[in-house]
GROMACS .gro file of C-alpha atoms in nm:
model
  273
    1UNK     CA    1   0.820 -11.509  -2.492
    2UNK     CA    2   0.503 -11.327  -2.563
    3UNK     CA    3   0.318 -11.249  -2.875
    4UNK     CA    4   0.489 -10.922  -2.984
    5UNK     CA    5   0.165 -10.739  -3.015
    6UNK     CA    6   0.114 -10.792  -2.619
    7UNK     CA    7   0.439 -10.657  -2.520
    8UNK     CA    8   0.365 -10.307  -2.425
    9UNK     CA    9   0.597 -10.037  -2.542
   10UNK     CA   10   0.734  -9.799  -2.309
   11UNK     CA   11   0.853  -9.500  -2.205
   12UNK     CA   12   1.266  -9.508  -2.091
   13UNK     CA   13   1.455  -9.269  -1.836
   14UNK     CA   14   1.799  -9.169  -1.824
   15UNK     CA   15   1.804  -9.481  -1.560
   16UNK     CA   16   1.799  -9.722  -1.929
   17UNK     CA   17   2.106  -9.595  -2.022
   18UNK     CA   18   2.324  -9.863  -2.012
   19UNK     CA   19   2.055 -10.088  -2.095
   20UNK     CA   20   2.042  -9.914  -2.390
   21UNK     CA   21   2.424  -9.919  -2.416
   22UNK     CA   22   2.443 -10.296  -2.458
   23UNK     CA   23   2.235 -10.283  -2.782
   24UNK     CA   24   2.395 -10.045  -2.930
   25UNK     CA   25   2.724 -10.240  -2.834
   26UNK     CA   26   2.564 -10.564  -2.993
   27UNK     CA   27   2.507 -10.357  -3.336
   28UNK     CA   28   2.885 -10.237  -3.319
   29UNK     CA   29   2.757  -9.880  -3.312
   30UNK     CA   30   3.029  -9.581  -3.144
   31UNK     CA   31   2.747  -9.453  -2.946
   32UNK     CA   32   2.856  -9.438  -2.560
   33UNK     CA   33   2.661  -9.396  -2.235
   34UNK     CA   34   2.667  -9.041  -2.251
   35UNK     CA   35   2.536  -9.039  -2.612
   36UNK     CA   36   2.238  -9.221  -2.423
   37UNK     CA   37   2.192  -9.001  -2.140
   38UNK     CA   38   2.145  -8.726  -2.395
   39UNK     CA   39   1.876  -8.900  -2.570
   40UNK     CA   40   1.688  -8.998  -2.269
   41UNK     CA   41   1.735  -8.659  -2.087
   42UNK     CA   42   1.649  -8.439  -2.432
   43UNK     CA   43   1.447  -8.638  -2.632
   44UNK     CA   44   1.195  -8.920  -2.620
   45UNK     CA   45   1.263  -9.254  -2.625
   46UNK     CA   46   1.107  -9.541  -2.665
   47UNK     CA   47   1.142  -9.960  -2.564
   48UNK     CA   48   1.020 -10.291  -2.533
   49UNK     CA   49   1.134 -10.520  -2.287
   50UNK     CA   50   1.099 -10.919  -2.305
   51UNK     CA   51   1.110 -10.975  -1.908
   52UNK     CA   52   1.379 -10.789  -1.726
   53UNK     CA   53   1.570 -10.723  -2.073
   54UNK     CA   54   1.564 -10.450  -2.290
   55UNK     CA   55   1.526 -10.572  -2.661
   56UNK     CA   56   1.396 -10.252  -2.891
   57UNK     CA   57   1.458  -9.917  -2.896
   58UNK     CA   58   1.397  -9.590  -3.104
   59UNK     CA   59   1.466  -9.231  -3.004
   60UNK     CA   60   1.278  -8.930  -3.093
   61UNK     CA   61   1.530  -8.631  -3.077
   62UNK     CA   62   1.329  -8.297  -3.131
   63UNK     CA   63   1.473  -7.963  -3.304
   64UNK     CA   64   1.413  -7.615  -3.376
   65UNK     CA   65   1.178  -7.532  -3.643
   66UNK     CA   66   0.975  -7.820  -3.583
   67UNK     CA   67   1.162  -8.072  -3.682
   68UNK     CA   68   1.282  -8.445  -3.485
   69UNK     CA   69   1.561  -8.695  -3.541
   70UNK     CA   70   1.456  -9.070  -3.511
   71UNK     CA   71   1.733  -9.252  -3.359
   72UNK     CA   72   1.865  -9.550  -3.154
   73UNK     CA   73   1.642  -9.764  -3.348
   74UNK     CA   74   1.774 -10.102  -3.260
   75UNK     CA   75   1.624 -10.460  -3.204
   76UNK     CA   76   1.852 -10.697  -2.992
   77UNK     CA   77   1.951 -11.010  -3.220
   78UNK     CA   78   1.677 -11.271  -3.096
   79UNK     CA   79   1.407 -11.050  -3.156
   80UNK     CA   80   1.461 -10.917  -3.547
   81UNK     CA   81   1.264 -10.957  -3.810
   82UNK     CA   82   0.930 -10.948  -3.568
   83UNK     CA   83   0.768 -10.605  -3.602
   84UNK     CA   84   0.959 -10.421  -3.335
   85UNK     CA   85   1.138 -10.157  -3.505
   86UNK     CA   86   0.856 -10.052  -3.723
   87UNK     CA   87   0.602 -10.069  -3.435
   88UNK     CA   88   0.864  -9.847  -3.243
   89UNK     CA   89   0.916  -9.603  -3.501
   90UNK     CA   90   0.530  -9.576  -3.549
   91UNK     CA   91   0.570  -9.491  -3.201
   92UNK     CA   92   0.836  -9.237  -3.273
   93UNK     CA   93   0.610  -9.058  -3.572
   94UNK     CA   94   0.292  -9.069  -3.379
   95UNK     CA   95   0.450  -8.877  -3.124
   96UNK     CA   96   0.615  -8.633  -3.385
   97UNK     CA   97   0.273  -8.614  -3.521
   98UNK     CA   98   0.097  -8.495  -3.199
   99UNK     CA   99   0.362  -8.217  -3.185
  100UNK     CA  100   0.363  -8.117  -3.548
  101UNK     CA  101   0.713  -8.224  -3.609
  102UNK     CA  102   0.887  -8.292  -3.889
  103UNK     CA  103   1.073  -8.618  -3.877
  104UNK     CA  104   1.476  -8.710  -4.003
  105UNK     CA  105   1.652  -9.007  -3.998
  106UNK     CA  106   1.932  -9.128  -4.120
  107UNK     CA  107   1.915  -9.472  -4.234
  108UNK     CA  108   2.162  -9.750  -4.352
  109UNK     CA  109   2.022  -9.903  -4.723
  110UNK     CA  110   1.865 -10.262  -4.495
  111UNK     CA  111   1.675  -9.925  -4.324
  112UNK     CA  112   1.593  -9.726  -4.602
  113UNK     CA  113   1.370 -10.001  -4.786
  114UNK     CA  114   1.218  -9.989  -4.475
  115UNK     CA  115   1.148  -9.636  -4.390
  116UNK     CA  116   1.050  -9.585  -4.780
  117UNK     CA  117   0.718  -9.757  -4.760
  118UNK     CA  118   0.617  -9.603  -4.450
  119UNK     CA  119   0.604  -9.298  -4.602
  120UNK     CA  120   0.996  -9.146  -4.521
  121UNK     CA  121   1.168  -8.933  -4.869
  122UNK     CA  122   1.486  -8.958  -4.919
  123UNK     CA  123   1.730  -8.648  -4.920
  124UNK     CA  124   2.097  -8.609  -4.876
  125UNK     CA  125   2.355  -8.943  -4.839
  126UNK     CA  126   2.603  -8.970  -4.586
  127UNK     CA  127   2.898  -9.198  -4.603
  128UNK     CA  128   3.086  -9.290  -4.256
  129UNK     CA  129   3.450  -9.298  -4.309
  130UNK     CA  130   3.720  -9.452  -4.112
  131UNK     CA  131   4.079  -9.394  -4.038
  132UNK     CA  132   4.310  -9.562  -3.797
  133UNK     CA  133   4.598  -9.465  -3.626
  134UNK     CA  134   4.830  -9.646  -3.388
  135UNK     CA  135   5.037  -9.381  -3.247
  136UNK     CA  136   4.985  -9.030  -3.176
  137UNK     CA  137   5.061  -8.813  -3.450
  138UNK     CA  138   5.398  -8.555  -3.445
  139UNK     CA  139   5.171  -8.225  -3.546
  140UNK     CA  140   5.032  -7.973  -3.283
  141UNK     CA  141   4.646  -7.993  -3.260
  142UNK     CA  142   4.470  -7.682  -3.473
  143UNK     CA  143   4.358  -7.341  -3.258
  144UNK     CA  144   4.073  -7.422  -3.069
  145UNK     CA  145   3.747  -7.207  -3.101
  146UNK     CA  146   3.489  -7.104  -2.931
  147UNK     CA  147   3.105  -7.315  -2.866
  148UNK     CA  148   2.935  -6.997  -2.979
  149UNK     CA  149   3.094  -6.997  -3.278
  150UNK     CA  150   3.044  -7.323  -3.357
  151UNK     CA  151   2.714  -7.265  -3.284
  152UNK     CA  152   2.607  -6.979  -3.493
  153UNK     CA  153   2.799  -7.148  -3.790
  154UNK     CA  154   2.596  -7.528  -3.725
  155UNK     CA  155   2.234  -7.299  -3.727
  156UNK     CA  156   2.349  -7.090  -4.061
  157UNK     CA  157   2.453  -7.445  -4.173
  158UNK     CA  158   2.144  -7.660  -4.062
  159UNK     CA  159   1.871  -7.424  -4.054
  160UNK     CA  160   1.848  -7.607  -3.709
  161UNK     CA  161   1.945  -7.489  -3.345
  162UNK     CA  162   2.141  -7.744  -3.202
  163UNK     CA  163   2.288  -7.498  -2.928
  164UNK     CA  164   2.152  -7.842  -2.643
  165UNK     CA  165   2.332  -8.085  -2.841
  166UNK     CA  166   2.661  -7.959  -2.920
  167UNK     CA  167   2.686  -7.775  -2.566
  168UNK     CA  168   2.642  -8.152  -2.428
  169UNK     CA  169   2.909  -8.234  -2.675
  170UNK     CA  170   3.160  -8.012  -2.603
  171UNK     CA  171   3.123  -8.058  -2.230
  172UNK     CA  172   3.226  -8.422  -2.206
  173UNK     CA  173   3.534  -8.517  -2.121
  174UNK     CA  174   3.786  -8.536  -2.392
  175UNK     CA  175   3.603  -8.311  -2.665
  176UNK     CA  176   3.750  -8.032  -2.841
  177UNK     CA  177   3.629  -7.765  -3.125
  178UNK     CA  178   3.868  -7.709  -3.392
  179UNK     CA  179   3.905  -7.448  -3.630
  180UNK     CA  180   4.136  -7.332  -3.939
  181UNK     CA  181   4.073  -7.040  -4.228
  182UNK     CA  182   3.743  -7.029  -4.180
  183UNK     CA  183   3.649  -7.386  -4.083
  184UNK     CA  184   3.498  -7.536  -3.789
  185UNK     CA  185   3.467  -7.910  -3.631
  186UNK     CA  186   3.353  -8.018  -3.321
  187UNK     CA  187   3.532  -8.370  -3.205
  188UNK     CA  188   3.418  -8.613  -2.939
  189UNK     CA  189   3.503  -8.974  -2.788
  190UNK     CA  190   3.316  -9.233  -2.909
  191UNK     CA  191   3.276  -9.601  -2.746
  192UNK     CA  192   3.532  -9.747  -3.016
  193UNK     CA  193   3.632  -9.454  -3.208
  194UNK     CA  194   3.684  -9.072  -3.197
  195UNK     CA  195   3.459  -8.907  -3.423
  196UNK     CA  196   3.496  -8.592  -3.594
  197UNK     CA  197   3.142  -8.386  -3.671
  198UNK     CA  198   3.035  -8.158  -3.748
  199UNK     CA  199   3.266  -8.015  -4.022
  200UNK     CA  200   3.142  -7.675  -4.148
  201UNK     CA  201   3.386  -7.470  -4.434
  202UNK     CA  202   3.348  -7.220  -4.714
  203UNK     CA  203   3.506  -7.522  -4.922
  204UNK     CA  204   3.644  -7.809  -4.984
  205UNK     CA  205   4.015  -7.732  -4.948
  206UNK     CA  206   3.987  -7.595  -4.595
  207UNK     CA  207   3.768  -7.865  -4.466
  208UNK     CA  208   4.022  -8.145  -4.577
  209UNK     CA  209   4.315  -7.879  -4.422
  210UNK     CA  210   4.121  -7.882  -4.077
  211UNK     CA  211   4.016  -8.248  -4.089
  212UNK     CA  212   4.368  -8.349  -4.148
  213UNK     CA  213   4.508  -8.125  -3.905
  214UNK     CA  214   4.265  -8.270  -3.612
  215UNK     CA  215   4.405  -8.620  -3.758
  216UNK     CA  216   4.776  -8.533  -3.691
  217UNK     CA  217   4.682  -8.419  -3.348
  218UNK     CA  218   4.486  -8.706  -3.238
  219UNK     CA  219   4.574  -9.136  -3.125
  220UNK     CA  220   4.340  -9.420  -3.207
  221UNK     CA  221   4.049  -9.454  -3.475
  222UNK     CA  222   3.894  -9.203  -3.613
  223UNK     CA  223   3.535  -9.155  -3.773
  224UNK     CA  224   3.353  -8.880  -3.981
  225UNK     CA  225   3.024  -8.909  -4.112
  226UNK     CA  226   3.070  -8.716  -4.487
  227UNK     CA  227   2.795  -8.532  -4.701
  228UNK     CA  228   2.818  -8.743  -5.044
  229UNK     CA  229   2.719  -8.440  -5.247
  230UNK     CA  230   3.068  -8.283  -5.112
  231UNK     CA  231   3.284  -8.550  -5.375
  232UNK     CA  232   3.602  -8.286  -5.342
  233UNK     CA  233   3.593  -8.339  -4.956
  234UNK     CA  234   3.544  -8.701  -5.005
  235UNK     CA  235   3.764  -8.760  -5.255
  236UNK     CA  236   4.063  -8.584  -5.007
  237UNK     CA  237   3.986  -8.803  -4.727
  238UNK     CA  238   3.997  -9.081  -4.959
  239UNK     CA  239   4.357  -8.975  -5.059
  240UNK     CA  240   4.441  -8.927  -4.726
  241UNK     CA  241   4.394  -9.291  -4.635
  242UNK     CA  242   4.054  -9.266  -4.513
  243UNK     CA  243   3.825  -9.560  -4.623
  244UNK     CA  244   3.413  -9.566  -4.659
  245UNK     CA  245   3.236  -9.821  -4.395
  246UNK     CA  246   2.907  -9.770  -4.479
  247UNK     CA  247   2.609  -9.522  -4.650
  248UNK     CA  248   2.361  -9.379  -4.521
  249UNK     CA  249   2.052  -9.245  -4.691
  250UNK     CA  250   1.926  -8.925  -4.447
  251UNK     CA  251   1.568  -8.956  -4.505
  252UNK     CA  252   1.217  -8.690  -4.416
  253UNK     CA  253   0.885  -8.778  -4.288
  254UNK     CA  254   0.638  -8.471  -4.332
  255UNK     CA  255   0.658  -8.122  -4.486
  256UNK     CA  256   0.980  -7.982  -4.616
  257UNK     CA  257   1.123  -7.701  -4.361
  258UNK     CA  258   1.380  -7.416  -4.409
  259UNK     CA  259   1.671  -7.568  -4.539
  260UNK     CA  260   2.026  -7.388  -4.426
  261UNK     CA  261   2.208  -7.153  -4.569
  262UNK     CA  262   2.497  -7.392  -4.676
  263UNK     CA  263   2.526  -7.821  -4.689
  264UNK     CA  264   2.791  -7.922  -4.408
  265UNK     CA  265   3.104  -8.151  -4.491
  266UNK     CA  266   3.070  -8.353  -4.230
  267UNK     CA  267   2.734  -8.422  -4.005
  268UNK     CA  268   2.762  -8.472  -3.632
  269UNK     CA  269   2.671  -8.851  -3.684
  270UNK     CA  270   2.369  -9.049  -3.792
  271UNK     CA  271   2.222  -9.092  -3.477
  272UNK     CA  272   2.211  -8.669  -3.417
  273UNK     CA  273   2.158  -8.515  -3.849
   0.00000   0.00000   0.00000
């Protein structure tokens, strides 16, 4: 192959997206095709090929209030430890710089000591949590709710407006907003998994009654990507059988923005804050 530094990086379309599919696949991520058509159609991203193959990829997602989630940064196997995801999400900040964005990522800890040094702070932790299921479970499914409301509650939440994302969301096939005494989740089909985010309560108590609730309701695997700071949520969904896969450290490149009015339970996945 080529020197990395000659390999050009480029611009993809929504025509990458299953190019893009298969290295997410490779990393054993839950991201599915439409998770990539989102990206491409809404947000930047960025890749290298070697040939006809896509190798590298990162994602620049942007937000209201200036701010930009870097995402979908992945390097296929063969070509790791060579540059290309810190040359991509150089890429990604330049970009974020032109436009006077504010950049978020959330990063696993192998990330993190990467991100650190180029200049990323770290903020909240995430941990994704797992719980599987073989057989549908006997409970009805909590009272649905509406995509405004989950709207309006995810901007009082984030400080963001998300109103792009979680529309796509809870337009595909399959997905389904939840809510119960005052809480609010938004779940979605995943390539191996169903994933539950985000999870916005008053407290603790009612986010583990809703989460549970969608649990009862639903077949298969389930993840949710939990706030760490929230240890009384976390703690339930241990009890409840759920088991921690892996941290992530959620991490800020630039000048501190409005925060929201309250921390979620549950984020709607490291890949979208």
């Amino acid at each position: 192959m080529a020197a990395i530094d000659d390999i050009p990086v480029v611009q993809l379309g929504v025509e990458d997206a299953a190019a893009g599919l298969v290295l997410s696949t490779e990393a054993h991520w839950n991201q599915n095709e439409d998770d990539w058509r989102f990206f491409l159609r809404e947000g930047v991203v960025f890749g290298v090929h070697d040939g006809a193959q896509l190798v590298a990829t990162a994602a620049l997602l942007p937000y209201s209030g200036n701010n930009a989630w870097i995402s979908m940064v992945l390097v296929t196997a063969s070509h790791r430890r060579r540059g290309l995801a810190t040359r991509l999400v150089d890429t990604c900040l330049e970009t974020a710089r032109k436009r006077g964005l504010t950049s978020w990522l959330d990063a696993t800890p192998a990330g993190a000591a990467v991100y650190g040094p180029l200049g990323f702070t770290p903020t909240l932790q995430l941990r994704r949590m797992r719980l599987e299921r073989s057989t549908r479970g006997a409970a009805a499914p909590p009272a649905p709710a509406t995509l405004d409301a989950l709207c309006a509650r995810d901007r009082r939440t984030t400080g963001f407006d998300r109103t792009a994302l979680l529309t796509a969301f809870a337009q595909r096939s399959g997905s389904r907003i939840a809510a119960a005494s005052g809480s609010i989740a938004l779940v979605r089909d995943g390539r191996i998994a169903r994933h539950i985010g985000p999870v916005l309560a008053n407290d603790a108590a009612t986010a583990l009654t809703l989460v549970d609730a969608i649990a009862q309701s639903e077949s298969g695997p389930l993840l949710i990507d939990a706030v760490a700071s929230q240890k009384e949520f976390l703690e339930g969904l241990a009890t409840a059988g759920w088991t921690t896969e892996r941290p992530f450290q959620r991490m800020r490149f630039g000048p501190a923005t409005k925060a929201g009015e309250e921390p979620p339970f549950a984020v709607a996945g490291p890949e979208f804050g």
